[in-house]
C-alpha positions as CSV (number, residue, x, y, z in Angstrom):
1,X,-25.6,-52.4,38.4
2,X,-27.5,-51.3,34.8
3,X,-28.6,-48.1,36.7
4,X,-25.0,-47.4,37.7
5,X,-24.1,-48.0,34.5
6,X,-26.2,-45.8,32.6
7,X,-25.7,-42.8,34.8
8,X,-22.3,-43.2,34.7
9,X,-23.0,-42.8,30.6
10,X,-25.2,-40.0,31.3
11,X,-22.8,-38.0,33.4
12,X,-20.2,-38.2,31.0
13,X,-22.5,-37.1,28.6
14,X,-23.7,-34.0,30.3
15,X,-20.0,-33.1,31.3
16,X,-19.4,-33.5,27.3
17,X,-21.9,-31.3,26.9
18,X,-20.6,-28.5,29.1
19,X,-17.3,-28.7,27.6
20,X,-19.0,-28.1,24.2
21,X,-21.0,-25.8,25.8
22,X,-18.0,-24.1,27.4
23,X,-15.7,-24.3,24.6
24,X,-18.4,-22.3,22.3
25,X,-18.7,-19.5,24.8
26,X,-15.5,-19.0,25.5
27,X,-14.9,-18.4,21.5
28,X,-16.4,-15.0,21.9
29,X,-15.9,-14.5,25.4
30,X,-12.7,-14.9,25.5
31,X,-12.2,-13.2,21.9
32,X,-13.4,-10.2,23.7
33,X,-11.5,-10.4,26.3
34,X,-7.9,-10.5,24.7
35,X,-9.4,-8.2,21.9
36,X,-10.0,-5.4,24.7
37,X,-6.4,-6.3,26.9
38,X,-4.8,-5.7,23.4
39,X,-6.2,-2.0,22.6
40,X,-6.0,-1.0,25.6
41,X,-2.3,-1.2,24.8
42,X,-2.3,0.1,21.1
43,X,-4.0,3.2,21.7
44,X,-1.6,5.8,20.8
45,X,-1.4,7.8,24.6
46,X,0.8,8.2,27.3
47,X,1.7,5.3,29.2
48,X,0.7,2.6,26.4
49,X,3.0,0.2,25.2
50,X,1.8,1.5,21.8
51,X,3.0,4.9,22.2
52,X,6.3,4.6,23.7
53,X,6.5,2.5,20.5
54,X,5.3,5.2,18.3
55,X,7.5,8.5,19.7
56,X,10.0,7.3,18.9
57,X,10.2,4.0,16.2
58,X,12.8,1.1,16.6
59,X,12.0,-0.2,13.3
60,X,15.1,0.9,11.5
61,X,13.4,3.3,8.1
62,X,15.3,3.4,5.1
63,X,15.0,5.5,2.3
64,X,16.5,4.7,-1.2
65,X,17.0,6.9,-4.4
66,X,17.6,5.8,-8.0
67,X,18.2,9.0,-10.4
68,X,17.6,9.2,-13.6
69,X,20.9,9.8,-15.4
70,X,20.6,11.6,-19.1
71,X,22.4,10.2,-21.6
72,X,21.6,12.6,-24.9
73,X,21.3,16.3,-23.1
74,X,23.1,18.0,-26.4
75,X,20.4,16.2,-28.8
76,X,17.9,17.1,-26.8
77,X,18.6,21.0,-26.1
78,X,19.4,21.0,-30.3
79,X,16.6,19.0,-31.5
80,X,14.2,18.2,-28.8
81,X,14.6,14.9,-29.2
82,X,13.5,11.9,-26.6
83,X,15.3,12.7,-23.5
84,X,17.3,8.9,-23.1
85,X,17.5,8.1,-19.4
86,X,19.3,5.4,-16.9
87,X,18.0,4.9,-14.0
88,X,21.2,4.8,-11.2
89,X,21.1,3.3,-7.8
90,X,20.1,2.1,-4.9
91,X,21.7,4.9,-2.8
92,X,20.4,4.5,0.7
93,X,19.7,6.6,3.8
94,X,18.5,5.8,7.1
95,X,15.2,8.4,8.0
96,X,12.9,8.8,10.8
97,X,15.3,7.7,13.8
98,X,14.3,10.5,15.6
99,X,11.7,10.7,18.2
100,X,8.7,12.9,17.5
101,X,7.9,16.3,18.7
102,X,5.5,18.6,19.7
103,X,3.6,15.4,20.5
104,X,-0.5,17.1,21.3
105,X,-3.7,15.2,22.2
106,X,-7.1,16.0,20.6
107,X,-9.4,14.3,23.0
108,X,-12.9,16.3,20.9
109,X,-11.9,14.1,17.6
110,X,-9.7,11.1,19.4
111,X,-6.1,12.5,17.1
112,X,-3.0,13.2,18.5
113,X,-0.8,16.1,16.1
114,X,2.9,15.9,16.2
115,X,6.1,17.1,14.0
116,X,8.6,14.5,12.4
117,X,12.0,15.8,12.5
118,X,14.6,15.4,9.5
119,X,17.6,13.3,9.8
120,X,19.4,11.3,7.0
121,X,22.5,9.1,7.4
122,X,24.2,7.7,4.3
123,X,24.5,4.0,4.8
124,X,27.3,2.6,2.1
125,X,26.9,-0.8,2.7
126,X,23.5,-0.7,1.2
127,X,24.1,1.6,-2.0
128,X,25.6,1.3,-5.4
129,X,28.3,3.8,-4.6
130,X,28.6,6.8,-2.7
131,X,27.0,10.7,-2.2
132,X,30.1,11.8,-4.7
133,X,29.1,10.0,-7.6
134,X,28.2,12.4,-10.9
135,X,24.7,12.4,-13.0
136,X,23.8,14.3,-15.7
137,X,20.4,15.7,-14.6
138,X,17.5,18.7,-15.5
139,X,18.9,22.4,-14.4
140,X,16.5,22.7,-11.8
141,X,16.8,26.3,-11.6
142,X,16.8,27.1,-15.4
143,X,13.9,25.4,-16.1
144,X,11.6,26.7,-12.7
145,X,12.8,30.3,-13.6
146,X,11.4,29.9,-17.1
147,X,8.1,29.0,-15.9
148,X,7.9,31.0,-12.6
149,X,9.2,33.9,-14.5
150,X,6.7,34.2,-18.1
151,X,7.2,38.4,-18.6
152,X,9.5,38.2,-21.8
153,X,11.2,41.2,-20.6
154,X,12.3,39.5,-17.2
155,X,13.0,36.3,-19.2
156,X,15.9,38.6,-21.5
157,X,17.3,39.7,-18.1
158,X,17.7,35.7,-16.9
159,X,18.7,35.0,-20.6
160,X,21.9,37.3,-19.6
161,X,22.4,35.8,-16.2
162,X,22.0,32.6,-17.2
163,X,24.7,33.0,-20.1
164,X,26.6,35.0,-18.0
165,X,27.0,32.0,-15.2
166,X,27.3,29.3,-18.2
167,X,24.1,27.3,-16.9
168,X,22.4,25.5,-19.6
169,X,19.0,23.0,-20.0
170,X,21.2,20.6,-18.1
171,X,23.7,19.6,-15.7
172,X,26.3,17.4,-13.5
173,X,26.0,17.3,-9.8
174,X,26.6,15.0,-8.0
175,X,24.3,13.2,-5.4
176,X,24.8,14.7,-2.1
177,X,24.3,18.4,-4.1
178,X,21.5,17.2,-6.2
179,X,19.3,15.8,-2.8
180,X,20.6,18.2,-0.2
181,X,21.3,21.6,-2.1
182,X,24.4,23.3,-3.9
183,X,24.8,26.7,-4.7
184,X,23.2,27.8,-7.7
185,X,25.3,29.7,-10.1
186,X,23.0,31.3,-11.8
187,X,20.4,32.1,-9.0
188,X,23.6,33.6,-7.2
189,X,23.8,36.4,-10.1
190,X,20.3,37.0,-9.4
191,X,20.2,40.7,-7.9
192,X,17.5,40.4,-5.1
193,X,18.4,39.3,-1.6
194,X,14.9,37.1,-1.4
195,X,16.0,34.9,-3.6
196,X,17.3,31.6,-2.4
197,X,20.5,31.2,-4.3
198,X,20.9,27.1,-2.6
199,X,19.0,24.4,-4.6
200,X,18.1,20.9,-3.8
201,X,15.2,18.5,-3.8
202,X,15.4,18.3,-0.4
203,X,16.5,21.5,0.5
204,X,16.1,22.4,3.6
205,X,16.1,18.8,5.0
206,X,18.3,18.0,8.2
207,X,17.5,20.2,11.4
208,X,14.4,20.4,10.1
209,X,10.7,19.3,10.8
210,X,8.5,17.1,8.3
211,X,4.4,18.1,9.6
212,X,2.2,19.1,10.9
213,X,0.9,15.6,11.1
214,X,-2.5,14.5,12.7
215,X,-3.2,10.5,13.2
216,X,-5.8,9.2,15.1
217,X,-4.5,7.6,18.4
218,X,-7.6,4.5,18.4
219,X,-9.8,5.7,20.5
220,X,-13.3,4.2,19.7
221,X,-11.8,2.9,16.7
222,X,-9.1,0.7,16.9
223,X,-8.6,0.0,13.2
224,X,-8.5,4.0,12.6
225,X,-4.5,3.9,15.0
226,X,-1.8,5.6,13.6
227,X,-3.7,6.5,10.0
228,X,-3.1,10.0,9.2
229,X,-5.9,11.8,9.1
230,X,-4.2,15.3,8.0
231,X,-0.8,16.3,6.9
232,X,0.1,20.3,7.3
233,X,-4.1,20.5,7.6
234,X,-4.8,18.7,4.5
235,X,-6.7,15.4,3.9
236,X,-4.4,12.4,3.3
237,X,-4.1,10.4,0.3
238,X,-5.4,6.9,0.4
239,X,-5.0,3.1,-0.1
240,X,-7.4,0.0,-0.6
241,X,-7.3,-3.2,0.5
242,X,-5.7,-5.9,-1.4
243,X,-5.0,-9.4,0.1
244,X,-4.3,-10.9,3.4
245,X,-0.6,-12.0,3.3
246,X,1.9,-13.5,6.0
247,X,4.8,-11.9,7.7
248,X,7.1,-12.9,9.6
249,X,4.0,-15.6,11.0
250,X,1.6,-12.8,11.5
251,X,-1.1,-12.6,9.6
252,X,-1.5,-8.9,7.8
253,X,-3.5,-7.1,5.5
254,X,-2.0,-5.1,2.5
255,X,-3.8,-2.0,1.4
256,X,-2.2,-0.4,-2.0
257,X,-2.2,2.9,-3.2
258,X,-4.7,2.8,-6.2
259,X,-4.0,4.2,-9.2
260,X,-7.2,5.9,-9.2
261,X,-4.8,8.3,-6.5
262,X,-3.2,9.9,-9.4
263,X,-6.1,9.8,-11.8
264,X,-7.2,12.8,-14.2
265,X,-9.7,15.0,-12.8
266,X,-12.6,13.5,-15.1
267,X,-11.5,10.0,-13.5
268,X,-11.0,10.9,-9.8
269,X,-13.0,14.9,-9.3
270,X,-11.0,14.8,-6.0
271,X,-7.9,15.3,-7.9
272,X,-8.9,18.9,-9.7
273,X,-6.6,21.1,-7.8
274,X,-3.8,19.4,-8.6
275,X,-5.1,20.8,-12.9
276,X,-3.6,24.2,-13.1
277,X,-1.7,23.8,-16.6
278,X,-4.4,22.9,-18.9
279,X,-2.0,22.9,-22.0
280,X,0.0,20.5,-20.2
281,X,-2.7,18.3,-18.6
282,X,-4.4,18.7,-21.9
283,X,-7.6,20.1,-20.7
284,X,-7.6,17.6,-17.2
285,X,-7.1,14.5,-19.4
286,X,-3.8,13.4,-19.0
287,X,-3.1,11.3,-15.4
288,X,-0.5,9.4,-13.5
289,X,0.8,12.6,-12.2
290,X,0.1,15.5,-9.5
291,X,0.7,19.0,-9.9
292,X,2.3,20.8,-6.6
293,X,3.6,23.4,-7.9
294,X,1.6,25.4,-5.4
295,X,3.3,23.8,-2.8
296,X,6.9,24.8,-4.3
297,X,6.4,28.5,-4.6
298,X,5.4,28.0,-8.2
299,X,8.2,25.8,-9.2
300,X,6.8,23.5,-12.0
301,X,7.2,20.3,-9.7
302,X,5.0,17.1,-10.4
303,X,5.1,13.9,-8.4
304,X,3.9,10.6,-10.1
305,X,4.5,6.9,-9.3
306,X,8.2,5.6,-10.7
307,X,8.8,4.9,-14.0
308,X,5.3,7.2,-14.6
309,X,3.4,3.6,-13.5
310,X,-0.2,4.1,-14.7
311,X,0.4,7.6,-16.3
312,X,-1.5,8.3,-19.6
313,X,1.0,7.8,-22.9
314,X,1.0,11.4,-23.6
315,X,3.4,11.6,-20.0
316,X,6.1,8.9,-20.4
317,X,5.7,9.3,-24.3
318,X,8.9,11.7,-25.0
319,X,11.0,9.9,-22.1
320,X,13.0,6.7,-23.2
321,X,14.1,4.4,-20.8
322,X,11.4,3.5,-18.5
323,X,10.3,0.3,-17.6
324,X,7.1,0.9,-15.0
325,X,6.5,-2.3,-13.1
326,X,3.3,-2.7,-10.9
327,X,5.4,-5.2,-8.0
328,X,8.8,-2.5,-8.0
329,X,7.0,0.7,-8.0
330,X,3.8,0.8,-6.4
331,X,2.9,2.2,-2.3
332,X,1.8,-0.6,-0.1
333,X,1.1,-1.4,3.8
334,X,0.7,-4.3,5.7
335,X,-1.3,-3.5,8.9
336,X,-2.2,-6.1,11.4
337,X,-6.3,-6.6,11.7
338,X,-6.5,-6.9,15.6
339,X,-4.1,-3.7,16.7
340,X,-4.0,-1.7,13.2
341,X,-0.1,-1.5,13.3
342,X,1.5,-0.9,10.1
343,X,4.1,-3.5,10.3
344,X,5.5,-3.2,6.9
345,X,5.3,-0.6,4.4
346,X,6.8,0.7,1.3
347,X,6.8,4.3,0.1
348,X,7.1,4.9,-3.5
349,X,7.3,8.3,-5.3
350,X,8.8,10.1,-8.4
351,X,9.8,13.6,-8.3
352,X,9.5,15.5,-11.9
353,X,10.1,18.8,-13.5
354,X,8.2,20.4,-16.3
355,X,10.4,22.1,-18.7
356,X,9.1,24.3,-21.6
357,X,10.4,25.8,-24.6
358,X,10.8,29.4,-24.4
359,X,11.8,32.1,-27.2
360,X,13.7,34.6,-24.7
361,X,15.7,32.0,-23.3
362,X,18.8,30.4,-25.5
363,X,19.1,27.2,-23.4
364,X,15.2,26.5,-24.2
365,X,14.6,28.2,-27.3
366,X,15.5,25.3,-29.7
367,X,12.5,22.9,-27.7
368,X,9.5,22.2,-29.7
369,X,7.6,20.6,-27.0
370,X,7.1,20.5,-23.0
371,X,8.7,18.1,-21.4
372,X,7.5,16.6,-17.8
373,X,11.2,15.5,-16.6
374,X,12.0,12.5,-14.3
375,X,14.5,13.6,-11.8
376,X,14.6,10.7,-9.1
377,X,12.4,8.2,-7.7
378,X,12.2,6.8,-4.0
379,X,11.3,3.9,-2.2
380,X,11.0,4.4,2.2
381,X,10.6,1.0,3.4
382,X,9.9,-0.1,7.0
383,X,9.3,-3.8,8.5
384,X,9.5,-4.9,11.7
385,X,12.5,-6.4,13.0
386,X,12.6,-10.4,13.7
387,X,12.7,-9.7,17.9
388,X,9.6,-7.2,17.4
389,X,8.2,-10.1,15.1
390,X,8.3,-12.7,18.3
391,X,7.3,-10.2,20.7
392,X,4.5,-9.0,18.5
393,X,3.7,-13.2,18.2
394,X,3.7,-14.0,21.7
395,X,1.9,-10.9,23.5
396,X,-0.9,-10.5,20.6
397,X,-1.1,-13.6,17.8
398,X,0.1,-15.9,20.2
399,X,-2.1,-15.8,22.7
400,X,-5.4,-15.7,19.8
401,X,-3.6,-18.6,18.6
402,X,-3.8,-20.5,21.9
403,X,-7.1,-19.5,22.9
404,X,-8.6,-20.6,19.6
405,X,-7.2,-24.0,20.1
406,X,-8.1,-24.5,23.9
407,X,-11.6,-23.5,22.0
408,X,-11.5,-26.1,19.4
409,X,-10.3,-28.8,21.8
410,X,-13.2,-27.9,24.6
411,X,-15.4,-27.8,21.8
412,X,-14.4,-31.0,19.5
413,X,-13.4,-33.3,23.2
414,X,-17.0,-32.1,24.2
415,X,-18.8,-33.1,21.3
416,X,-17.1,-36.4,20.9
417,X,-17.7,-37.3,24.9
418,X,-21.6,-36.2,24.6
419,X,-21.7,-38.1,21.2
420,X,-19.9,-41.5,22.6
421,X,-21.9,-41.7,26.0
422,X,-25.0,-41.2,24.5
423,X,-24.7,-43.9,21.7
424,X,-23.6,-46.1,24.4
425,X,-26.9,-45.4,26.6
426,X,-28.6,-45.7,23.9
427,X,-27.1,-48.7,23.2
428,X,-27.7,-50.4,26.7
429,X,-30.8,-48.9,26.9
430,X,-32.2,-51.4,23.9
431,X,-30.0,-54.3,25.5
432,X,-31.7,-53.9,28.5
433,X,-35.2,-53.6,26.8
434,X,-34.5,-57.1,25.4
């Protein structure tokens, strides 16, 4: 009857044992397993669930626009005062609905390449007003012709034209022309067919193609999917990592855009080309914004963060009216660890215009200083829908979820059992002893 007894205890200690036993080999077993179902799936190629995904998005992309509204352009063409601005908006548009194109594989460095075409619907319902509304903004094409145009004998000859169309240092247009184009009235005196008489931030921007991009699809790298490794052949900009947040019950990490991204050249060397006005720049010191003028046919155009966040004082110093603020205006995404989907993002960006005094030129003659101009400022936002959320839950986090608790209960009942028997063999072990 004792012997019975005891190997009854040792039995149930043994199978306690193999559950522990069990339960700790299945944690990276089975971690494995699911880990290598799962990117088999996100790998951005034909036939993955992943890539039907990414061709064509069903997370609906909006893209908002505040402008900055002048409020003294008559004291500031007289006596180059501040320039006074109000920002204006949300006015909201609906972007990258279309599927991609030109969709190529690059098997030699694991990146597929692909074109993003244009599209943007107005949605009213989420804006402050409508495309009609008025703002008194920069001339756009006054103040690039003064600085794509130095000879002072070509600048009399758009002195005249510019008189001669009544353009000045500023004007009204409303939204639609100001993001999608208007015919200049100036530029339309100009006397050379090759120049484009329709301006607009956005100009061309529907019917056309945003790219080439080049991402890497996740092959050999799973935490590389999706990340853009060149846009139009150039290296991307980058973001760090942050903090692990929730969303929507899925655990995420956010990476932010540093500010070190729009650093001086003396701060950040990688950011040198981007130096081309050392006046301006004063000598590579000044940061917080980009030069791409070489990217807009010479048109003084400078990008920053809104509000010039984390630009040097020298930048924001003859604007009034900004309030930079680190949580409204700064570029983040939340990507998933296990798959590397961006799940949420935001996409912040300024667009300026330099503007310079300039003797041969009326509507810039009275300007004692350059000025780097705020124009607009845009936030693209993205986050995955509440039926993606569940989806995404059940076929990926649930499933890690489950497994690690079918690991802690093998584990935790196994210890317990292999713990209990054998203090009770021990147990009857002495008693017997007695």
């Amino acid at each position: 009857m004792g012997c019975d007894r005891n190997c009854g205890l040792i039995a149930g200690a043994v199978i306690g044992a193999v559950l522990a036993v069990f339960g700790g080999i299945l944690m990276p077993v089975g971690d494995l397993l699911i880990e290598k179902t799962i990117k088999k799936e996100v790998v951005l190629e034909e036939g993955t669930i992943a890539f039907k995904n990414w061709v064509k998005t069903g997370t609906e992309v909006y893209r908002q626009f505040w402008i900055f509204d002048v409020q003294n352009p008559e004291e500031v063409m007289m006596n180059s005062s501040n320039i006074k601005v109000e920002q204006k908006g949300p006015y909201t548009y609906r972007v990258r609905y279309l599927a991609k194109e030109n969709v190529t594989q690059d098997p030699e460095d694991n990146t597929v390449s692909f074109l993003q075409p244009n599209g943007a619907i107005f949605e009213p319902s989420l804006s402050v007003g409508t495309e009609n509304d008025n703002f008194t903004v920069l001339n756009l094409a006054v103040a690039a012709a003064a600085h794509v145009y130095q000879n002072a004998f070509v600048q009399v000859v758009l002195n005249s034209l510019i008189k001669k169309s009544k353009s000045s240092m500023f004007q009204t247009r409303s939204l639609k022309e100001l993001l999608w184009g208007y015919k200049d009235p100036f530029l339309s005196l100009v006397p050379y067919p090759s120049v484009t008489t329709t301006v607009g931030l956005f100009y061309p921007y529907n019917n056309t193609a945003d790219g080439v991009y080049k991402v890497f699809n996740g092959k050999g790298n799973i935490s590389k999917v999706a990340i853009i490794d060149t846009y139009k052949g150039k290296r991307s900009i980058y973001a760090v990592f942050e903090s692990e947040i929730n969303l929507k019950g899925i655990p995420v990490y956010r990476f932010v855009l540093p500010s070190k991204a729009f650093a001086s050249p003396l701060q950040n060397p990688d950011n040198h080309c981007f130096c081309t006005e050392k006046i301006i720049s004063k000598n590579c010191t000044s940061y917080g914004v980009l030069d791409i003028s070489k990217c807009k046919d010479g048109r003084p155009v400078y990008i920053s963060l809104p509000h010039f966040l984390h630009a040097s004082p020298d930048v924001s110093e003859p604007i009034d009216g900004l309030n930079p603020n680190e949580e409204e205006h700064r570029t983040y995404l939340d990507i998933e660890p296990i798959t590397g989907f961006t799940l949420q993002f935001a996409k912040r960006l300024q667009v300026n215009l330099l503007v310079k005094p300039s003797k041969k030129i009326e509507a810039l003659k009275r300007l004692k200083r350059n000025y780097i101009v705020p124009i607009i400022w845009l936030n693209e936002t993205g986050t995955i829908g509440n039926e993606k959320a569940n989806m995404f839950r059940s076929k990926v986090t649930g499933k890690i979820n489950l497994l690690g608790l079918i690991e802690m209960i093998l584990l935790s009942v196994g210890v317990v059992m292999f713990v209990a028997f054998m203090i009770s063999y021990c147990a009857c072990r002495s008693k017997t002893i007695k």
